[in-house]
Structure formats: structure tokens, C-alpha cells
Tab-separated table of C-alpha atoms in Angstrom:
chain	number	residue	atom	x	y	z
A	1	MET	CA	159.372	224.461	-18.205
A	2	GLU	CA	158.117	225.774	-14.834
A	3	CYS	CA	158.488	229.333	-13.542
A	4	ARG	CA	160.601	228.045	-10.631
A	5	GLU	CA	163.121	226.744	-13.279
A	6	ILE	CA	163.341	230.162	-14.859
A	7	LEU	CA	163.911	231.693	-11.697
A	8	GLU	CA	166.726	229.570	-10.773
A	9	VAL	CA	168.464	230.521	-14.237
A	10	LEU	CA	167.873	234.059	-13.389
A	11	ASN	CA	169.508	233.670	-10.095
A	12	ARG	CA	172.630	232.264	-11.762
A	13	VAL	CA	173.387	235.990	-13.344
A	14	ALA	CA	171.933	237.872	-10.564
A	15	ASP	CA	170.952	236.034	-7.165
A	16	VAL	CA	168.543	237.544	-4.950
A	17	SER	CA	170.907	237.582	-2.218
A	18	PHE	CA	172.577	240.373	-3.900
A	19	ALA	CA	169.520	242.665	-3.549
A	20	CYS	CA	169.538	245.508	-0.832
A	21	GLY	CA	167.473	244.731	2.368
A	22	TRP	CA	164.814	247.192	1.505
A	23	ASP	CA	164.129	245.874	-1.908
A	24	ASN	CA	161.519	243.452	-3.344
A	25	VAL	CA	162.791	241.098	-5.863
A	26	GLY	CA	162.100	237.524	-7.292
A	27	LEU	CA	158.734	236.283	-7.926
A	28	LEU	CA	156.231	239.046	-7.077
A	29	ALA	CA	153.093	237.457	-8.460
A	30	GLY	CA	151.887	234.148	-9.793
A	31	ARG	CA	152.889	230.446	-9.285
A	32	LEU	CA	156.173	228.639	-9.141
A	33	ASP	CA	154.726	225.493	-10.817
A	34	LYS	CA	153.247	227.737	-13.838
A	35	GLU	CA	154.303	226.303	-17.160
A	36	VAL	CA	155.962	228.965	-19.037
A	37	HIS	CA	156.732	229.066	-22.902
A	38	ARG	CA	157.059	232.634	-23.595
A	39	VAL	CA	158.581	235.674	-21.598
A	40	THR	CA	158.291	239.284	-22.014
A	41	VAL	CA	161.206	241.453	-20.739
A	42	ALA	CA	160.487	245.039	-19.744
A	43	LEU	CA	161.946	247.828	-17.519
A	44	ASP	CA	158.646	248.307	-15.681
A	45	ALA	CA	155.320	246.274	-15.332
A	46	ASP	CA	153.405	249.073	-16.790
A	47	GLU	CA	150.274	249.092	-19.063
A	48	ARG	CA	152.222	248.997	-22.157
A	49	ALA	CA	154.475	246.023	-20.968
A	50	ILE	CA	151.393	244.181	-19.628
A	51	GLU	CA	149.338	244.686	-22.831
A	52	GLU	CA	152.392	243.389	-24.865
A	53	ALA	CA	152.652	240.232	-22.575
A	54	VAL	CA	149.030	239.428	-22.904
A	55	ALA	CA	148.735	240.111	-26.540
A	56	GLY	CA	151.807	238.082	-27.079
A	57	GLY	CA	150.736	235.124	-24.906
A	58	SER	CA	153.480	235.440	-22.607
A	59	GLU	CA	153.269	233.387	-19.365
A	60	LEU	CA	155.861	235.414	-17.486
A	61	LEU	CA	156.669	239.158	-17.249
A	62	LEU	CA	160.331	239.864	-16.238
A	63	THR	CA	161.055	243.493	-15.078
A	64	HIS	CA	163.740	245.385	-13.526
A	65	HIS	CA	161.630	247.690	-11.383
A	66	PRO	CA	159.270	245.853	-8.896
A	67	LEU	CA	155.474	246.460	-9.340
A	68	ILE	CA	155.023	245.807	-5.648
A	69	PHE	CA	157.445	247.911	-3.648
A	70	SER	CA	155.584	249.406	-0.662
A	71	PRO	CA	153.318	247.056	1.563
A	72	LEU	CA	149.904	246.524	-0.043
A	73	LYS	CA	146.804	246.228	2.281
A	74	ARG	CA	144.458	245.336	-0.490
A	75	ILE	CA	144.539	244.561	-4.388
A	76	THR	CA	141.573	246.204	-6.040
A	77	ASP	CA	140.872	248.032	-9.211
A	78	GLU	CA	140.777	251.224	-7.022
A	79	SER	CA	144.609	251.589	-7.427
A	80	LEU	CA	147.025	251.642	-10.613
A	81	THR	CA	149.236	248.886	-8.907
A	82	GLY	CA	145.968	246.861	-7.990
A	83	ARG	CA	144.574	247.174	-11.645
A	84	ARG	CA	147.862	245.837	-13.084
A	85	LEU	CA	148.174	242.993	-10.534
A	86	LEU	CA	144.623	242.094	-11.271
A	87	THR	CA	145.321	241.798	-14.948
A	88	LEU	CA	148.321	239.862	-14.284
A	89	LEU	CA	146.680	237.231	-12.244
A	90	ARG	CA	143.460	237.225	-14.130
A	91	ARG	CA	145.634	236.213	-17.280
A	92	ASP	CA	147.719	233.743	-15.124
A	93	ILE	CA	150.978	235.709	-15.751
A	94	CYS	CA	153.761	235.355	-13.519
A	95	LEU	CA	155.925	238.494	-12.523
A	96	ILE	CA	159.531	238.450	-11.633
A	97	SER	CA	161.372	241.524	-10.916
A	98	MET	CA	165.385	241.838	-10.679
A	99	HIS	CA	166.189	245.199	-9.365
A	100	THR	CA	168.919	245.764	-6.933
A	101	ASN	CA	170.108	242.476	-7.276
A	102	PHE	CA	170.559	243.002	-10.805
A	103	ASP	CA	172.261	246.449	-10.037
A	104	ILE	CA	174.731	244.967	-7.830
A	105	ALA	CA	175.555	241.484	-9.252
A	106	PRO	CA	178.982	241.395	-11.072
A	107	GLY	CA	178.752	241.579	-14.905
A	108	CYS	CA	175.166	243.448	-14.653
A	109	MET	CA	174.000	246.890	-14.458
A	110	ALA	CA	176.957	248.609	-13.057
A	111	ASP	CA	179.434	246.734	-15.234
A	112	LEU	CA	177.303	246.764	-18.432
A	113	ALA	CA	177.010	250.568	-18.027
A	114	ALA	CA	180.605	250.987	-17.243
A	115	ASP	CA	181.343	248.892	-20.412
A	116	ARG	CA	179.267	251.116	-22.383
A	117	LEU	CA	181.093	254.249	-21.296
A	118	GLY	CA	184.543	252.494	-21.748
A	119	LEU	CA	185.623	253.244	-18.006
A	120	LEU	CA	188.971	251.801	-17.194
A	121	ASN	CA	190.543	250.804	-13.891
A	122	ARG	CA	186.994	250.561	-12.301
A	123	GLU	CA	185.846	249.461	-8.783
A	124	PRO	CA	182.428	249.698	-7.067
A	125	LEU	CA	181.106	253.146	-6.336
A	126	MET	CA	179.151	251.719	-3.083
A	127	VAL	CA	180.402	248.519	-1.823
A	128	THR	CA	177.898	246.134	-0.505
A	129	GLY	CA	179.843	242.832	-0.393
A	130	GLN	CA	182.767	240.802	-1.089
A	131	GLY	CA	183.155	238.034	-3.500
A	132	LEU	CA	185.948	235.686	-4.646
A	133	GLU	CA	186.769	238.223	-7.347
A	134	GLY	CA	186.948	241.160	-5.007
A	135	PRO	CA	184.213	243.618	-3.732
A	136	TYR	CA	180.886	244.318	-5.589
A	137	GLY	CA	178.284	246.974	-5.222
A	138	LEU	CA	176.156	249.699	-6.593
A	139	GLY	CA	177.654	251.869	-9.456
A	140	ALA	CA	181.187	252.071	-10.693
A	141	VAL	CA	183.957	254.574	-10.431
A	142	GLY	CA	186.879	254.543	-12.985
A	143	SER	CA	188.743	256.684	-15.585
A	144	PRO	CA	187.864	257.432	-19.127
A	145	ARG	CA	189.647	255.525	-21.979
A	146	GLU	CA	191.025	258.705	-23.194
A	147	GLY	CA	192.745	259.437	-19.956
A	148	ARG	CA	191.498	263.032	-20.052
A	149	LEU	CA	187.968	264.045	-21.257
A	150	PRO	CA	186.212	267.451	-21.570
A	151	LEU	CA	182.694	267.513	-19.997
A	152	ASP	CA	180.983	268.332	-23.356
A	153	LYS	CA	182.647	265.222	-24.942
A	154	LEU	CA	181.810	262.975	-21.886
A	155	CYS	CA	178.024	264.126	-22.239
A	156	ALA	CA	178.337	263.159	-25.988
A	157	GLN	CA	179.593	259.938	-25.181
A	158	VAL	CA	176.806	259.220	-22.721
A	159	LYS	CA	174.193	260.240	-25.350
A	160	GLU	CA	175.792	257.913	-27.834
A	161	ALA	CA	176.571	254.969	-25.560
A	162	PHE	CA	172.920	254.865	-24.195
A	163	GLY	CA	171.093	256.043	-27.380
A	164	LEU	CA	169.674	259.286	-25.904
A	165	GLU	CA	168.893	262.596	-27.473
A	166	MET	CA	170.053	264.776	-24.602
A	167	VAL	CA	171.282	264.690	-21.069
A	168	GLN	CA	171.054	267.443	-18.328
A	169	LEU	CA	174.472	268.674	-17.106
A	170	TYR	CA	175.146	270.571	-13.748
A	171	ALA	CA	178.705	271.740	-13.696
A	172	PRO	CA	181.103	274.178	-11.850
A	173	ALA	CA	181.591	277.489	-13.375
A	174	VAL	CA	185.019	276.532	-14.906
A	175	PRO	CA	184.817	272.740	-15.476
A	176	GLU	CA	188.239	270.864	-15.755
A	177	ASP	CA	188.845	268.024	-18.027
A	178	VAL	CA	187.569	264.773	-16.354
A	179	THR	CA	190.106	262.045	-15.285
A	180	ARG	CA	187.800	260.180	-12.894
A	181	ILE	CA	184.071	259.391	-13.680
A	182	ALA	CA	181.565	257.938	-10.981
A	183	LEU	CA	178.531	256.112	-12.540
A	184	CYS	CA	175.126	255.182	-10.966
A	185	PRO	CA	172.595	254.069	-13.091
A	186	GLY	CA	168.957	254.947	-11.744
A	187	SER	CA	168.321	257.580	-8.958
A	188	GLY	CA	171.814	258.838	-7.916
A	189	LYS	CA	170.926	261.199	-4.938
A	190	ASP	CA	172.673	258.852	-2.648
A	191	ALA	CA	175.708	258.562	-4.923
A	192	LEU	CA	176.809	262.170	-4.696
A	193	GLU	CA	178.794	261.790	-1.497
A	194	PRO	CA	180.387	258.479	-2.350
A	195	ALA	CA	181.262	260.079	-5.793
A	196	ARG	CA	183.000	262.774	-4.115
A	197	ALA	CA	184.726	260.440	-1.631
A	198	ALA	CA	185.949	258.260	-4.604
A	199	GLY	CA	187.538	261.545	-6.106
A	200	ALA	CA	185.452	261.642	-9.086
A	201	GLN	CA	185.001	265.096	-10.850
A	202	VAL	CA	181.706	263.960	-12.363
A	203	LEU	CA	178.712	261.741	-11.568
A	204	VAL	CA	176.765	260.317	-14.586
A	205	THR	CA	173.460	259.123	-13.026
A	206	GLY	CA	169.524	259.878	-13.413
A	207	ASP	CA	166.768	261.649	-11.290
A	208	ILE	CA	168.983	264.369	-9.899
A	209	THR	CA	166.596	267.157	-9.027
A	210	TYR	CA	167.603	270.916	-9.458
A	211	HIS	CA	168.678	271.657	-5.970
A	212	TYR	CA	170.867	268.363	-5.660
A	213	GLY	CA	172.492	269.320	-8.997
A	214	VAL	CA	173.150	272.886	-8.326
A	215	GLU	CA	174.681	272.062	-4.989
A	216	ALA	CA	176.865	269.455	-6.217
A	217	ALA	CA	178.060	271.603	-8.864
A	218	ALA	CA	178.694	274.431	-6.368
A	219	GLU	CA	180.897	271.878	-4.401
A	220	GLY	CA	182.964	270.873	-7.355
A	221	LEU	CA	181.190	267.843	-8.476
A	222	ALA	CA	179.608	267.861	-11.984
A	223	VAL	CA	176.571	265.738	-12.629
A	224	VAL	CA	175.374	264.386	-15.990
A	225	ASP	CA	171.696	263.583	-15.528
A	226	ALA	CA	170.717	260.969	-18.283
A	227	GLY	CA	167.326	260.088	-16.649
A	228	HIS	CA	166.342	257.011	-14.627
A	229	TYR	CA	165.220	255.210	-17.941
A	230	GLY	CA	168.098	256.540	-19.846
A	231	LEU	CA	170.906	254.482	-18.184
A	232	GLU	CA	168.819	251.319	-17.023
A	233	HIS	CA	167.050	250.444	-20.193
A	234	ILE	CA	170.158	248.368	-20.997
A	235	PHE	CA	168.566	245.754	-18.731
A	236	ILE	CA	166.085	244.730	-21.577
A	237	PRO	CA	168.479	243.728	-24.365
A	238	PHE	CA	170.836	241.939	-21.797
A	239	MET	CA	168.117	239.864	-20.292
A	240	GLU	CA	166.475	239.155	-23.479
A	241	ALA	CA	169.862	237.797	-24.855
A	242	TYR	CA	170.601	236.054	-21.573
A	243	LEU	CA	167.354	234.182	-21.446
A	244	LYS	CA	167.564	233.258	-25.302
A	245	LYS	CA	170.914	231.783	-24.603
A	246	GLN	CA	170.308	230.030	-21.452
A	247	LEU	CA	166.901	228.772	-22.391
A	248	PRO	CA	166.565	228.416	-26.292
A	249	ALA	CA	163.202	226.537	-26.033
A	250	LEU	CA	161.838	229.776	-24.459
A	251	SER	CA	160.209	232.424	-26.766
A	252	VAL	CA	161.523	235.899	-25.583
A	253	ASP	CA	159.907	239.249	-26.369
A	254	ALA	CA	161.249	242.686	-25.444
A	255	VAL	CA	159.306	245.766	-24.599
A	256	ASP	CA	161.494	248.746	-24.610
A	257	ILE	CA	159.752	251.980	-24.746
A	258	CYS	CA	160.880	255.420	-23.209
A	259	GLN	CA	158.962	256.512	-20.115
A	260	PRO	CA	156.401	259.391	-20.454
A	261	SER	CA	158.761	262.003	-19.198
A	262	ARG	CA	160.900	263.319	-21.915
A	263	PHE	CA	162.538	266.472	-23.422
A	264	LEU	CA	160.639	267.879	-26.452
């Protein structure tokens, strides 16, 4: 089938219209009329994912994070992004990214992450729009299924739910049991204020730097930093299963590897 047909199927689960205005999603490289028989799914269009796509004979690489984000003035082998794009174009491999459209669309990143943590009575953390079934947006906020949950047990749940060896915790001096949890997969600096406004006692997210984490804890908001990859790698198995179900004639491969930054 053609790349344009696959793009239509992807838009059924997370239409590009859900994406934030500053984002770059959809077909980023390649031809809409390209015949596709095999797809590789990955979090990023990095060397490993591209190598796997080439080695496996994929005609399409589907990622969560966009390879082209800031405007490009040239595509040459002088830059990392340029080298990656040249490899894809030389091999005639299309590149599709589903970033904030997947983060925001109902049933996708926010709901998938909240399901893993078992959040109840949840609602969007940062509302971006209104649908037939109610508001939608980035992240989620809700209550733990236990009703009350100590912070150490919440950290253990995050590690188990997302298959992580450890997380980083910024917490007030005397943390209370948690009754309301905010969740924002990916980078969560912009979610700190919405989490406080939503009455959350803890924010589960990634990419919180030291000063943001310490200041949040000093103001009474605990932060569980599970890393950017840590919460968002759930994109890979979800999209692999979705494509296999919706397009059974396609061959689908998954590249799920942790990023180079990790605790040792």
C-alpha cells in the first residue's frame, strides 16, 4: 500500500490536528505514493532505528519524536540531522512522526500512561481542546487506585509500570500520602504549575532539572522524574500493535532501546 494510505490510518488514532502549533508531525521525509510493505517503529529516528529500518528492508520509519524540528537551511553530511535524512532519502525510506498529536489524542500517550499507573477519576492536566466525549489535552491528573499512596510506593509503581530500574524523586521534607497525582510523559517543566493548580501532590514526568525539582519540592509539590524515554517508550508497543491490527498485510518491526543517558 502507499504511504498516504498508512498516514490516513495513523490519523485515525491521532490526527495531526491534535498537534500543538509549534510541533512538526506527519510525513517529514519521503513520498506519499511510496509503496510500503514493511514499517519500523521507534521512539526517535536515531542511528540505531535507521540502521534497523535499512537492514530489515523497511520502506517507512514511524517515530514519536520528529527528526526535523527546527527549520533547516541545508541538508548535508555536515550535521547529525542531515546525515540521518540523507540516509533515509538515499534508501527511499519515508519518515512519519507522531509527536504532540499522539501525546494529546484521547486513548494515546496520556491515557496509556495513566492506565499503566491505574489513575482513577482522571482528566487532562493541560486542556488543549474539546471533543464529543469531553476535554482532551496534555498529561493527566487523577487519584491512585488505592485511594492513598505513600511516595515510596508510588515510585515503586512507576518503575514497575514502565519497566524502569530507578527514578529520581524530589520531595518535601515531610511528604504526605498521595491522594492526587499529575502525570506528564516527556519533558515536564511546563507541567509544574498546572499540576499545582490541579491540586496534585506529586507530578510524575521526565526531564526535570535539579533546580526545577528542588524548587517544586520546596513549594510542596513532589516530582518523580522517570526520564524522557522512561515514560514515552510506551509509544512503540502501542503503535506496533495498532498497525498490525489495522493493516495486517504490513510487516511491522519495533526498535525499543533505551537512550544513552542512564543511571549506572
